[in-house]
mmCIF file of C-alpha atoms in Angstrom:
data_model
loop_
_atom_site.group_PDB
_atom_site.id
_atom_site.type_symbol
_atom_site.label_atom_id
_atom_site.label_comp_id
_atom_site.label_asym_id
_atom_site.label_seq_id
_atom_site.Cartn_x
_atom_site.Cartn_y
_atom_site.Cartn_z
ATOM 1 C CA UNK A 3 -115.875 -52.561 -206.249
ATOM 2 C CA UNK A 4 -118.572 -52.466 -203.809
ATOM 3 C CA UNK A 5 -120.609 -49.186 -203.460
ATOM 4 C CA UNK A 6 -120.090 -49.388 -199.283
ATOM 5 C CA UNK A 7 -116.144 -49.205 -199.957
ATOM 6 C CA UNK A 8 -114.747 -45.977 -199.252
ATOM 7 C CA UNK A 9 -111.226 -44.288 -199.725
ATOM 8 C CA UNK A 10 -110.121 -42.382 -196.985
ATOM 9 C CA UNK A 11 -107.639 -39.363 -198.633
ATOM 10 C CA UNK A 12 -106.383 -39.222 -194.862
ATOM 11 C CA UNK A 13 -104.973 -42.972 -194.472
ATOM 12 C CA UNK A 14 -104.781 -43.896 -198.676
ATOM 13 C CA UNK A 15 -106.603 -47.186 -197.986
ATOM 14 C CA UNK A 16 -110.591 -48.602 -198.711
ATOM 15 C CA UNK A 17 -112.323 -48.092 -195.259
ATOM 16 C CA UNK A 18 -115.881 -48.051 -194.388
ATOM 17 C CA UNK A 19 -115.307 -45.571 -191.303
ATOM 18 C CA UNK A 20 -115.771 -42.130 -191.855
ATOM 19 C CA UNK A 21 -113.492 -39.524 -191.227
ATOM 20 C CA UNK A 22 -113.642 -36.492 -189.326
ATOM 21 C CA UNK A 23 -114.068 -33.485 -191.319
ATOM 22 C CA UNK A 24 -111.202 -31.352 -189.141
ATOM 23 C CA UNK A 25 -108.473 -34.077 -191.079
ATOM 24 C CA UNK A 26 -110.466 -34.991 -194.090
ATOM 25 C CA UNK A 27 -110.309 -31.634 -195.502
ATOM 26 C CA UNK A 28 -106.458 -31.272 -194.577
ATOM 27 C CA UNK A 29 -105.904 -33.281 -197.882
ATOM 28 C CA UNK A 30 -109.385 -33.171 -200.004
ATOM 29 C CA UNK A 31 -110.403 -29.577 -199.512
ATOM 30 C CA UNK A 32 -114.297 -30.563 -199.510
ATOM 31 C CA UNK A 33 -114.249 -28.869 -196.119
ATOM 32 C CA UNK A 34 -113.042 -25.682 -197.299
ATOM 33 C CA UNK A 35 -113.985 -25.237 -201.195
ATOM 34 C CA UNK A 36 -112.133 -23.153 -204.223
ATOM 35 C CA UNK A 37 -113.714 -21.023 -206.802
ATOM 36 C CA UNK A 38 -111.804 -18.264 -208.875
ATOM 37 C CA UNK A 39 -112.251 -14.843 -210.441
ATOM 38 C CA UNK A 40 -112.368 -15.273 -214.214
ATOM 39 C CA UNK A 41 -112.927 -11.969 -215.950
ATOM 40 C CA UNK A 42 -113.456 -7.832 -215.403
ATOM 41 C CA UNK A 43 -116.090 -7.126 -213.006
ATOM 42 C CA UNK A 44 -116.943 -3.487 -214.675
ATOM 43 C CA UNK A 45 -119.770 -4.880 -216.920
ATOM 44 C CA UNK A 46 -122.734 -3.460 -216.345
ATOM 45 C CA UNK A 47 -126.210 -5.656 -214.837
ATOM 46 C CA UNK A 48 -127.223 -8.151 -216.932
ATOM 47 C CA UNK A 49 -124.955 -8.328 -219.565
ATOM 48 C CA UNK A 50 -121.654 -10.370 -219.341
ATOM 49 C CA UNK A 51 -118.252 -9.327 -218.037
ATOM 50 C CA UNK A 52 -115.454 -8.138 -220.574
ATOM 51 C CA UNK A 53 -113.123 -10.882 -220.604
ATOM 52 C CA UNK A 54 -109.417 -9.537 -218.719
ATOM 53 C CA UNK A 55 -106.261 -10.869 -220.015
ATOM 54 C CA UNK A 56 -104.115 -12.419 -217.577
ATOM 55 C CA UNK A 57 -100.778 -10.937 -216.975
ATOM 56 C CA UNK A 58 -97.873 -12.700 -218.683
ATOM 57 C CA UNK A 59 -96.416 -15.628 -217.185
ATOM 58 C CA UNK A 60 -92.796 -15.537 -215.708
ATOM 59 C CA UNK A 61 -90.575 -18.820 -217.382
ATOM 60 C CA UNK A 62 -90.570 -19.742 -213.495
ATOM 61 C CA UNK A 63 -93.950 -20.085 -212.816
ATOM 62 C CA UNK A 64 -97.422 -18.865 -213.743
ATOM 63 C CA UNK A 65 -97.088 -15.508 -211.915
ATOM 64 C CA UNK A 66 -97.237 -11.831 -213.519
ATOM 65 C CA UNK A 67 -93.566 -10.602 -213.534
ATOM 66 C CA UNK A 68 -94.710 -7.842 -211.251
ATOM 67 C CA UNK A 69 -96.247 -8.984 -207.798
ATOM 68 C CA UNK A 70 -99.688 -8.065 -207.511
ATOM 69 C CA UNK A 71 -100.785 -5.389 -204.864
ATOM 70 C CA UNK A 72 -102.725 -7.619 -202.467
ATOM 71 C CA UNK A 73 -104.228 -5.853 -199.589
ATOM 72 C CA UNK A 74 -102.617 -6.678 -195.451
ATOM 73 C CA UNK A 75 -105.941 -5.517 -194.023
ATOM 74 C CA UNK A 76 -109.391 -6.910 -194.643
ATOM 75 C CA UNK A 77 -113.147 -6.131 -193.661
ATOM 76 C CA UNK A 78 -115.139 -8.999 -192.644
ATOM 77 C CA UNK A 79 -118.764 -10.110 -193.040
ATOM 78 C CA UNK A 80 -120.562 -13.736 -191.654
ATOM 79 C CA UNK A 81 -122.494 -15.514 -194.343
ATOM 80 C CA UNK A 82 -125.034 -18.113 -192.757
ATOM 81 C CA UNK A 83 -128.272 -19.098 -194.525
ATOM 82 C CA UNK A 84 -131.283 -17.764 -192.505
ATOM 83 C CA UNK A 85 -132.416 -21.411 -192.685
ATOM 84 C CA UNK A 86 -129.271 -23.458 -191.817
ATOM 85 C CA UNK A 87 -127.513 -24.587 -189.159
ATOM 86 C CA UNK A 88 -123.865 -24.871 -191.100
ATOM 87 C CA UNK A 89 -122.723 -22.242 -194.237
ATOM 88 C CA UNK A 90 -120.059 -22.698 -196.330
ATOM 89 C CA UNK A 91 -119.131 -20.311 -199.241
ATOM 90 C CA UNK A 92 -116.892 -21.616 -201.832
ATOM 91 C CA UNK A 93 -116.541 -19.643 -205.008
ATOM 92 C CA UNK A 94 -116.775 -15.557 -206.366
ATOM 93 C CA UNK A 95 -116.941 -14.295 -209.647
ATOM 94 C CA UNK A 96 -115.973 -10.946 -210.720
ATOM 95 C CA UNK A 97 -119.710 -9.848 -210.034
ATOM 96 C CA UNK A 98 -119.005 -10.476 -206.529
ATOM 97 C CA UNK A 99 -121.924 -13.000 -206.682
ATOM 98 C CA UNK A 100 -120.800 -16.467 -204.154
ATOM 99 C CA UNK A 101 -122.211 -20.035 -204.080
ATOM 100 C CA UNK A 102 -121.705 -22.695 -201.697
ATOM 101 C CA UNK A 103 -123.733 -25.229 -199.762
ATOM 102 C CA UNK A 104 -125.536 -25.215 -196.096
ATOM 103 C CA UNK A 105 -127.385 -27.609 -193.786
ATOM 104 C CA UNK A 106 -130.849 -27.965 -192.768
ATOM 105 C CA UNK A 107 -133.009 -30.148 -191.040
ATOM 106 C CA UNK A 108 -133.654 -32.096 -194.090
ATOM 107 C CA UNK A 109 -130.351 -32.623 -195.664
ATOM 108 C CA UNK A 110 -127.387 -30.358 -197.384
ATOM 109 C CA UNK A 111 -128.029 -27.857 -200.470
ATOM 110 C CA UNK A 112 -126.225 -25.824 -202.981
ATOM 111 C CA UNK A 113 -126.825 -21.962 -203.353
ATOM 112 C CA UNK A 114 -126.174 -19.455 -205.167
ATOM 113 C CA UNK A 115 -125.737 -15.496 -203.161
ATOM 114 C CA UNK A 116 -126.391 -12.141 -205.002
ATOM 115 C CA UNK A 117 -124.054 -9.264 -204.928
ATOM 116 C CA UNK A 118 -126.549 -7.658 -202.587
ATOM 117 C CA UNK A 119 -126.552 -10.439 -200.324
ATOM 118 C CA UNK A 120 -129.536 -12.000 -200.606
ATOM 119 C CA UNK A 121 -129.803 -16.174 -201.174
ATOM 120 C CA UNK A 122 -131.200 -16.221 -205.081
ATOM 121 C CA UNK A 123 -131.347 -19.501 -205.354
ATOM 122 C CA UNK A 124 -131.406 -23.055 -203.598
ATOM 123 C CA UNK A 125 -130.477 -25.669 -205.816
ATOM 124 C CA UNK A 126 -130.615 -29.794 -205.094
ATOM 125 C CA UNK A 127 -129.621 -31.743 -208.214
ATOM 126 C CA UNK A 128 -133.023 -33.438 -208.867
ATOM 127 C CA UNK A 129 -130.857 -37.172 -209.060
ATOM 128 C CA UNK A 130 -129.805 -36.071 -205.267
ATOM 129 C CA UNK A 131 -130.824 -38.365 -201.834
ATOM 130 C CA UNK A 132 -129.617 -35.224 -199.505
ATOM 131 C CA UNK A 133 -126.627 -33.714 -200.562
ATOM 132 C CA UNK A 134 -126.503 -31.273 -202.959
ATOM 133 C CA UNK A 135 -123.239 -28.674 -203.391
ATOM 134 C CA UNK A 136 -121.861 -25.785 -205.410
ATOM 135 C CA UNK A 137 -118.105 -25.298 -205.577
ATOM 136 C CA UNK A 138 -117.617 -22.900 -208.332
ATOM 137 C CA UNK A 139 -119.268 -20.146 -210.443
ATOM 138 C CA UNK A 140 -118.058 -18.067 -213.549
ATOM 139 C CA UNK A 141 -119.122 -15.203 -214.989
ATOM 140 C CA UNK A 142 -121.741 -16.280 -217.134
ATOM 141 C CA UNK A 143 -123.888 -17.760 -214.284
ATOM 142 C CA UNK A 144 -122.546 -21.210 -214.926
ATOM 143 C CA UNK A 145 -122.158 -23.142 -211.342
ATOM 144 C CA UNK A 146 -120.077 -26.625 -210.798
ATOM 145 C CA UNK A 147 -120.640 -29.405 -207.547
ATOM 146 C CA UNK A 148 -121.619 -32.973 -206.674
ATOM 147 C CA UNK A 149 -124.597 -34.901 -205.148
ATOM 148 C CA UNK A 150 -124.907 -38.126 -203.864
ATOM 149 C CA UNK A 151 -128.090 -40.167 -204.692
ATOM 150 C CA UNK A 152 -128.270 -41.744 -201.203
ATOM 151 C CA UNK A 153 -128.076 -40.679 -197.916
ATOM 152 C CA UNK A 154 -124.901 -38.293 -197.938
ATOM 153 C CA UNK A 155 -123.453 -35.691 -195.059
ATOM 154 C CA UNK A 156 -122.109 -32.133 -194.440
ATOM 155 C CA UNK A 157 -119.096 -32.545 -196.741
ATOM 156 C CA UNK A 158 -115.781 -32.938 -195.277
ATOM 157 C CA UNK A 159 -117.552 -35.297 -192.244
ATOM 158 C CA UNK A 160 -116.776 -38.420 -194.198
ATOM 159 C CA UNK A 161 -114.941 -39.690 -197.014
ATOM 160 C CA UNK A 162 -116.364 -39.940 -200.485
ATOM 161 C CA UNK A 163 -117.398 -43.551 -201.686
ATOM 162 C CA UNK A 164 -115.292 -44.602 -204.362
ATOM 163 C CA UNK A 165 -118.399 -45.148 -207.033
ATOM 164 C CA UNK A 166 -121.857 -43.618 -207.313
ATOM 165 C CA UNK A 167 -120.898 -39.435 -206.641
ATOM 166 C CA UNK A 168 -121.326 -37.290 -209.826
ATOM 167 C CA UNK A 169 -120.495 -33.829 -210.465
ATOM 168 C CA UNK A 170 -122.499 -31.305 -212.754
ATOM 169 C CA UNK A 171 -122.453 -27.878 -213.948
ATOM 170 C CA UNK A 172 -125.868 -26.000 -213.538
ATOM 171 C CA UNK A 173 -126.988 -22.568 -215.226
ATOM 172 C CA UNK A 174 -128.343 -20.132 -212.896
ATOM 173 C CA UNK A 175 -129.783 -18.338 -215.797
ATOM 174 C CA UNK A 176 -131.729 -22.065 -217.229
ATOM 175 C CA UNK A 177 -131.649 -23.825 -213.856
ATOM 176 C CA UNK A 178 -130.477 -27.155 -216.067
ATOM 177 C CA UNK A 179 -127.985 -29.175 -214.915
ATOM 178 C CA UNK A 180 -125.347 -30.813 -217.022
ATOM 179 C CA UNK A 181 -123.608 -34.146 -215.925
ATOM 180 C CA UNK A 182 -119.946 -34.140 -215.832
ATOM 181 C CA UNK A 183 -118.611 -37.330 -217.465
ATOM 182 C CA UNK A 184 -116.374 -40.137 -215.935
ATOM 183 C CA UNK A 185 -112.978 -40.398 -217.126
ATOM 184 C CA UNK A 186 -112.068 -43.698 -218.829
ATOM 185 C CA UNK A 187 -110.268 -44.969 -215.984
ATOM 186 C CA UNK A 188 -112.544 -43.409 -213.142
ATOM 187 C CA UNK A 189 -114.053 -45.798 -210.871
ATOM 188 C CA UNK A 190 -117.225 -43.723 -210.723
ATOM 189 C CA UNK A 191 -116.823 -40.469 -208.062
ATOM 190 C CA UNK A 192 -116.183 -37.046 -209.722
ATOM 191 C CA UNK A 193 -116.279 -33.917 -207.643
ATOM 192 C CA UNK A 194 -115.808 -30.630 -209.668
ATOM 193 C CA UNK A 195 -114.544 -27.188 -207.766
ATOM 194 C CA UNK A 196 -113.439 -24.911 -210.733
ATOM 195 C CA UNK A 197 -115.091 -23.042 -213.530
ATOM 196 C CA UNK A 198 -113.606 -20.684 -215.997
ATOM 197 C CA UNK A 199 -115.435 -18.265 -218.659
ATOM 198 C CA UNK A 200 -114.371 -20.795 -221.476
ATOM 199 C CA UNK A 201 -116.285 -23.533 -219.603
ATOM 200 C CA UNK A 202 -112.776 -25.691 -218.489
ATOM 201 C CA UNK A 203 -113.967 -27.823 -215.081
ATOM 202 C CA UNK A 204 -111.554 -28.496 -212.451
ATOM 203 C CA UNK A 205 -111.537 -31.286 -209.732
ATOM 204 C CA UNK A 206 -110.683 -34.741 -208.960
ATOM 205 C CA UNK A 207 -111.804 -38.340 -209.540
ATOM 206 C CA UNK A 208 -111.412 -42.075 -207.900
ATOM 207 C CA UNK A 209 -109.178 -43.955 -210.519
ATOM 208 C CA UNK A 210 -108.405 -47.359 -211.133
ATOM 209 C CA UNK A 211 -104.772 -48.046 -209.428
ATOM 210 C CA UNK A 212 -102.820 -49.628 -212.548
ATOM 211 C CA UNK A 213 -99.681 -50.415 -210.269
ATOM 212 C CA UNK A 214 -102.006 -52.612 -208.343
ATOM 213 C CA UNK A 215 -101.203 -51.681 -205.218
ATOM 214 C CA UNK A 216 -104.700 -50.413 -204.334
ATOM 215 C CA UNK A 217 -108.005 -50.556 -205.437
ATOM 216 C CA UNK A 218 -108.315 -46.388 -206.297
ATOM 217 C CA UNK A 219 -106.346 -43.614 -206.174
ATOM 218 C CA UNK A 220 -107.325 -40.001 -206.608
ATOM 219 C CA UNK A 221 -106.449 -37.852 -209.557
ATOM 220 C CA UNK A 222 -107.322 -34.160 -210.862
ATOM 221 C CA UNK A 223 -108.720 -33.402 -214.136
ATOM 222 C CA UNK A 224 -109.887 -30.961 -216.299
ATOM 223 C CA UNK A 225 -113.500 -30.999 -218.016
ATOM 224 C CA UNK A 226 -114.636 -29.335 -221.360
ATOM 225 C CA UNK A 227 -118.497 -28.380 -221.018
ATOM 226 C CA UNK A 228 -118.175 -27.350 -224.413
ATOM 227 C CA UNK A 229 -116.428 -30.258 -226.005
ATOM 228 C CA UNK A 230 -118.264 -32.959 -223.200
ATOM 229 C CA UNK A 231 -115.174 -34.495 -222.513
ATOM 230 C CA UNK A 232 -111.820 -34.681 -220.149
ATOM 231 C CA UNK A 233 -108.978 -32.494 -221.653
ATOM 232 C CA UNK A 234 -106.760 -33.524 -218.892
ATOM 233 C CA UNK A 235 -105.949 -35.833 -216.315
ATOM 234 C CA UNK A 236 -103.561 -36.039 -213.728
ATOM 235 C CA UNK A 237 -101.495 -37.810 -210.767
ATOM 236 C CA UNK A 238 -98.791 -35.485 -209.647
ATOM 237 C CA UNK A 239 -95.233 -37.116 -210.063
ATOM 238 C CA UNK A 240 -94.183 -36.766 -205.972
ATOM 239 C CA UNK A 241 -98.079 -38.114 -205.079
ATOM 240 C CA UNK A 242 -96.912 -41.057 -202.367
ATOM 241 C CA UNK A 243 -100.151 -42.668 -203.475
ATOM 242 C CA UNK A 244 -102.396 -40.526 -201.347
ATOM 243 C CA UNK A 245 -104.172 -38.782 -203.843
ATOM 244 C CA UNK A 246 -103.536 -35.650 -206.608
ATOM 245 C CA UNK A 247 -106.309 -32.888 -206.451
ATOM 246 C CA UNK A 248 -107.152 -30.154 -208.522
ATOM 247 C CA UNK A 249 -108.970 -27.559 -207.012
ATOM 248 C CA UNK A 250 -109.283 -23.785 -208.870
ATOM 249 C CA UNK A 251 -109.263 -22.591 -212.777
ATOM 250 C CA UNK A 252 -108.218 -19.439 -213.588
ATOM 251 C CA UNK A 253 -109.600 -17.679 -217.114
ATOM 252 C CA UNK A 254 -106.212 -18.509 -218.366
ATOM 253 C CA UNK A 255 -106.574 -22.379 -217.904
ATOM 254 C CA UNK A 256 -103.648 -22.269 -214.833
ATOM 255 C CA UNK A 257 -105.275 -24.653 -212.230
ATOM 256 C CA UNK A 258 -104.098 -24.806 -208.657
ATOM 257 C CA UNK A 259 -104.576 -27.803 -206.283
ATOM 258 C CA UNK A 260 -102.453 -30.205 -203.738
ATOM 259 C CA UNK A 261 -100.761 -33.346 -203.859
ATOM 260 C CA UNK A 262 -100.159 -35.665 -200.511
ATOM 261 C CA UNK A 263 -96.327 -36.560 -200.570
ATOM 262 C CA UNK A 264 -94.392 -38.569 -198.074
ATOM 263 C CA UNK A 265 -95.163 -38.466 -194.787
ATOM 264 C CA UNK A 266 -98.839 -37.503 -196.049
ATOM 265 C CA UNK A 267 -98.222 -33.905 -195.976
ATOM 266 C CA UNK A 268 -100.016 -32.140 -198.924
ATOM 267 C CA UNK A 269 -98.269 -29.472 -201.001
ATOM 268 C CA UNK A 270 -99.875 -27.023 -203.478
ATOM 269 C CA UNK A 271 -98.833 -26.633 -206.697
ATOM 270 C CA UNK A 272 -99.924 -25.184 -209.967
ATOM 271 C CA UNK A 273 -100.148 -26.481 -213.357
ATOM 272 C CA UNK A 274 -100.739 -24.998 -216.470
ATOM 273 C CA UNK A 275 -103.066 -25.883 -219.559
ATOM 274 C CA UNK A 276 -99.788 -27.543 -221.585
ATOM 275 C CA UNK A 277 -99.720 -29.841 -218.901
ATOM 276 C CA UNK A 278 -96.231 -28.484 -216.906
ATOM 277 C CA UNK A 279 -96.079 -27.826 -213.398
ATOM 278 C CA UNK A 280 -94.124 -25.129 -212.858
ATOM 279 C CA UNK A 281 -90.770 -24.863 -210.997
ATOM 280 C CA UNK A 282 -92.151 -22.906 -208.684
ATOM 281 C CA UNK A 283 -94.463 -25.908 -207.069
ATOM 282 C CA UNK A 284 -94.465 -27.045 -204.776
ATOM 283 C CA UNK A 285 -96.235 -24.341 -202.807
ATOM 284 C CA UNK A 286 -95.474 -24.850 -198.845
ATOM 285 C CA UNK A 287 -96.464 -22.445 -196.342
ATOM 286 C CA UNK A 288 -92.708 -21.604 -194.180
ATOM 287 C CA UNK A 289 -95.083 -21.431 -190.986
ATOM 288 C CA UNK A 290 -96.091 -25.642 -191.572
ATOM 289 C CA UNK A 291 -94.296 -27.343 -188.743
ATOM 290 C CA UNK A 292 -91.841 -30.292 -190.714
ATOM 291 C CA UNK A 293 -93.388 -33.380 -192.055
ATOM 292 C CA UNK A 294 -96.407 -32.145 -190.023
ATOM 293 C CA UNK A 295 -99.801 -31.023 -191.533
ATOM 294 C CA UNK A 296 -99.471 -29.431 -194.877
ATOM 295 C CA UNK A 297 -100.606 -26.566 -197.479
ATOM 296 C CA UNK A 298 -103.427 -26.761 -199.527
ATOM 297 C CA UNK A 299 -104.346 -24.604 -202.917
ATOM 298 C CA UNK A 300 -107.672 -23.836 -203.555
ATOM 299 C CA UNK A 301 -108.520 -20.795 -205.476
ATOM 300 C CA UNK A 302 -106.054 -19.011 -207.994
ATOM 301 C CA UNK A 303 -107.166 -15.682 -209.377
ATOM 302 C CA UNK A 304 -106.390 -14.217 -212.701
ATOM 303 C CA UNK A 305 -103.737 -11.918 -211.045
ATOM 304 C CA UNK A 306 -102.145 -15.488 -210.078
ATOM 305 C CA UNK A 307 -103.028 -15.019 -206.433
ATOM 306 C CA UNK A 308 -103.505 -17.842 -204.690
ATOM 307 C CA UNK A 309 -106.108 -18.543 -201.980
ATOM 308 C CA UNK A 310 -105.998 -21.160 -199.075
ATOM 309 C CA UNK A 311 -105.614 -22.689 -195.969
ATOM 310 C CA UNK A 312 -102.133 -24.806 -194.091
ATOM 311 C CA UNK A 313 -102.147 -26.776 -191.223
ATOM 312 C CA UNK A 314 -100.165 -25.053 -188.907
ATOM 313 C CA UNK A 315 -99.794 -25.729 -184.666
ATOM 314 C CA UNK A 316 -103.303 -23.477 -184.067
ATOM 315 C CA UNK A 317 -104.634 -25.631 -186.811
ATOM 316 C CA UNK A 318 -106.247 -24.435 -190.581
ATOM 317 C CA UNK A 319 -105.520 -21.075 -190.878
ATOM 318 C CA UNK A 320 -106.340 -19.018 -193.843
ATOM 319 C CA UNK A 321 -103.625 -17.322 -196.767
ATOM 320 C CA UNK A 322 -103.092 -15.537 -200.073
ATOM 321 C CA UNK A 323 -99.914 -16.090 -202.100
ATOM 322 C CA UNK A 324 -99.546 -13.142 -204.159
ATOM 323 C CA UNK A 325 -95.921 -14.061 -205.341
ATOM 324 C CA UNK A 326 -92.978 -16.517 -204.977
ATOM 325 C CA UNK A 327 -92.239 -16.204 -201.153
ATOM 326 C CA UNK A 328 -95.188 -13.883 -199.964
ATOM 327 C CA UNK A 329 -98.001 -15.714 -197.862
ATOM 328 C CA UNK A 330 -100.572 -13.063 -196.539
ATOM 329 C CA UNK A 331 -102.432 -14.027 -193.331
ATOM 330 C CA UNK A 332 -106.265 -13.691 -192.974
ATOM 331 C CA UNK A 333 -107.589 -13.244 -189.197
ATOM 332 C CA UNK A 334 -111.116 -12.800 -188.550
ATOM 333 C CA UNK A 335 -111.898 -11.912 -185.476
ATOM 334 C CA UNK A 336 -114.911 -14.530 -185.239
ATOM 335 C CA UNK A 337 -112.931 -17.298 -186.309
ATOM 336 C CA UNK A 338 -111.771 -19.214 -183.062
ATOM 337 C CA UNK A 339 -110.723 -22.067 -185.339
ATOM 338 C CA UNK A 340 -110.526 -23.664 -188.605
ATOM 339 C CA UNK A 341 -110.351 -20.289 -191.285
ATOM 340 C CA UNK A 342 -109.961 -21.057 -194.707
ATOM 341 C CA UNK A 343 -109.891 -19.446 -198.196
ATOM 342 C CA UNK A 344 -111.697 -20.890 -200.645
ATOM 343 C CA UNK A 345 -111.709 -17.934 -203.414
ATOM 344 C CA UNK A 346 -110.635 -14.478 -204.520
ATOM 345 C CA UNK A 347 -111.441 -12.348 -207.520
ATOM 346 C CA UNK A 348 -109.771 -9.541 -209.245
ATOM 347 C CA UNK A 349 -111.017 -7.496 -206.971
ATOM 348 C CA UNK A 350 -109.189 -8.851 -203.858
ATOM 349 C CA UNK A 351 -112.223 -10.378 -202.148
ATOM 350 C CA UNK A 352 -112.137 -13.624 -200.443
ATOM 351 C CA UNK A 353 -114.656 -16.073 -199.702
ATOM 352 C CA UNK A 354 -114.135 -19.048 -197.171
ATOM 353 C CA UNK A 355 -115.530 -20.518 -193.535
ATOM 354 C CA UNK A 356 -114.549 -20.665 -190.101
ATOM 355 C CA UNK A 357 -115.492 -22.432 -186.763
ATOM 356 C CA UNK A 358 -116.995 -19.596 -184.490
ATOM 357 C CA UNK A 359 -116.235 -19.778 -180.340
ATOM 358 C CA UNK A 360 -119.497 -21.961 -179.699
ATOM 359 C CA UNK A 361 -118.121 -24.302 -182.958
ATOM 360 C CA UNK A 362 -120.251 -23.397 -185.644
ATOM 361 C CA UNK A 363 -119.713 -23.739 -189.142
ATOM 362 C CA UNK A 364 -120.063 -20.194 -190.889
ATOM 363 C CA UNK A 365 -119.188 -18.788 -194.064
ATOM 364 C CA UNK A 366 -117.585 -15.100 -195.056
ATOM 365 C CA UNK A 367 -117.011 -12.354 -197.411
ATOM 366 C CA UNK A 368 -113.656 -10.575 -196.990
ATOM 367 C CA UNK A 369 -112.979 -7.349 -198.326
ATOM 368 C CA UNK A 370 -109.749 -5.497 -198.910
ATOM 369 C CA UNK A 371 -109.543 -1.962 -196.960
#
C-alpha cells in the first residue's frame, strides 16, 4: 500500500483528500481526545496514588449497582499554551495533572500540565517531522500518543495515512519513550488514547481487510507495556465497515470507544477485559437526531462514568453518562461551538476543547461545584 493512500473514517474508502476536522472527529475522536482517572488521588506529592477498587459490575453492564453522584453544575477554566495558537487537553489523572497537544508556528507538540497549572513539559517524539501528541496519562507519570515522521497537521484536520504513524508511551519521570508495537495484521498506523496504572494501552489501528472488500479497516486494541505485546484486538460485530475505535481504559481494564454502524452513525459502547461487550452498548445519546450524526465514548472513569461528545442539530456538544439512561450536559459559556469531553477522574473533573466565538481552538478544566 502506498504511503500517500489515506483512509478517510468519514467515507470508509482510500482517499488522498483530507478531511475536515469538524466531521473527521465525529467518528475518530482525534479532534476531541480521551484519557481516564485510574486510581485515589489522596496520595501525597511525589509518591504514587493508592490504587481504588472499582465498584462491582452490574451482570448488565460495567456500571456500579448504585449510580454515581455526578455533579449538574460545573466551574470552568480555558487552557491555551502561552505559546500556541490551538490547545487541546485530552487526559487527567487522579493528581489532577492533564496532557494534550497545541500548535505553534513550527509544527504540533505534546504536553504535559501540572496540578498548579503550569506547562511542565513539551514533548516531540525525537522520530517526529511536526506532529507530536499526548492522549493519555496515568498515575505513575506514564503518557501515551502518536507522531508522524513527515510533515503532519493539527489532528482531526485530515485523515491518518494508512502506514507510517506510530504510537508510544513516554515517562514524564525518564522522558524515554517506548514504541507501541504493530499488531500482526496492522497495516502500519497505531494511535494510542488510554493508559491505566497496570500499563494496558487503548486505541486503534489500520488493519488488513480479510473480506477483501477494502484495502484497511480500523480496529481497537489493547497494548501491554509490560508484556510488549497486543492483549486484544477488536472490530465491533455491528461495525458497517467504517471503522471500530477504542478510546479510554479504566484501572479495571473496562475500555470505552465507538463503532460507525449503518448509515455511518457512530455508537459508543463499552467492553470489558474478557472480551464481552456489554448489553448495555450501544451507548446513544436520546438528543442525536435519527440516522443523523452520532455518539462518541471517549473517557470512562473508575466510577464507570463516561465522558464525551454527540452530534446533535447545534453540532458536538459535550456529556457524562453516569448510569444506564442519564446523559449530563456540559455548557461552557465560552464555547460557541464544538465542546467535547475528553476525560474525567474520580474526582468529577473534566477535561476537553471547544471552538470560542472568534473560532479558536481552546482547551478546559471543568470542575464540579
Amino acid at each position: 500500500m502506498s504511503n500517500r493512500a489515506h483512509r478517510s473514517a468519514l467515507t470508509g474508502h482510500l482517499v488522498g483528500a483530507g478531511v475536515d476536522r469538524r466531521d473527521f472527529l465525529r467518528w475518530t475522536g482525534l479532534a476531541f481526545g480521551s484519557a481516564v482517572a485510574l486510581t485515589s488521588c489522596s496520595a501525597k506529592e511525589g509518591e504514587p496514588a493508592a490504587t481504588t477498587t472499582p465498584p462491582p459490575a452490574t451482570a448488565e453492564g460495567p456500571f456500579p449497582a448504585t449510580t454515581p453522584q455526578v455533579s449538574r453544575n460545573y466551574s470552568y477554566v480555558t487552557v491555551k499554551h502561552p505559546e500556541s495558537v490551538k490547545t487541546t487537553v485530552f487526559g487527567i489523572n487522579n493528581r489532577d495533572e492533564t496532557v494534550g497537544y497545541f500548535a505553534d508556528g513550527r509544527g504540533v507538540h505534546g504536553f504535559l500540565r501540572s496540578a498548579a497549572g503550569e506547562f511542565s513539559q513539551v514533548v516531540d517524539h525525537p522520530e517526529a517531522g511536526d506532529t507530536t501528541a499526548l492522549y493519555g496519562l496515568n498515575n505513575n507519570g506514564d503518557a501515551v500518543g502518536y507522531y508522524q515522521p513527515g510533515k503532519g497537521s493539527y489532528p482531526g484536520t485530515m485523515s491518518l495515512p494508512a502506514e507510517g504513524v506510530s504510537s508510544f508511551t513516554y515517562s514524564s519521570t525518564t522522558k524515554g519513550f517506548e514504541s507501541i508495537d504493530t499488531p500482526e495484521d496492522g497495516t502500519g498506523t497505531v494511535v494510542a488514547f488510554g493508559i491505566n496504572d497496570s500499563g494496558l494501552v487503548s486505541g486503534w489501528y489500520f488493519a488488513h481487510d480479510e473480506s477483501g472488500q477494502s484495502q484497511a479497516i480500523i480496529k481497537g486494541f489493547v497494548w501491554s507495556k509490560g508484556e510488549r505485546k497486543h492483549v486484544d484486538t477488536f472490530r465491533h460485530p455491528d461495525d458497517a465497515g467504517e471503522g471500530t475505535f477504542f478510546m479510554g481504559i479504566n484501572s479495571a481494564g473496562l475500555v470505552v470507544g465507538q463503532y460507525i454502524g449503518e448509515g455511518k452513525a457512530a455508537h459508543a459502547f463499552v467492553r470489558d477485559s474478557n472480551s464481552k461487550v456489554f448489553a448495555a452498548s450501544p451507548i446513544d445519546h436520546p438528543d442525536v437526531p435519527a440516522s443523523e450524526g452520532g455518539t462518541s465514548g471517549l473517557g470512562i472513569s473508575d466510577l464507570g462514568v463516561i465522558a464525551g461528545f454527540y452530534l446533535g442539530k447545534q453540532g458536538p456538544q459535550a456529556y457524562l453518562r453516569a448510569g444506564q439512561d442519564e446523559f449530563i450536559p456540559l455548557n461552557y459559556a465560552e464555547a460557541a461551538s464544538g465542546m467535547s469531553a475528553c476525560g474525567i477522574n474520580t474526582s468529577g473533573k473534566v477535561v476537553g476543547d471547544f471552538y470560542d466565538s472568534r473560532g479558536d481552538n481552546l482547551g478546559y478544566i471543568a470542575t464540579p461545584v
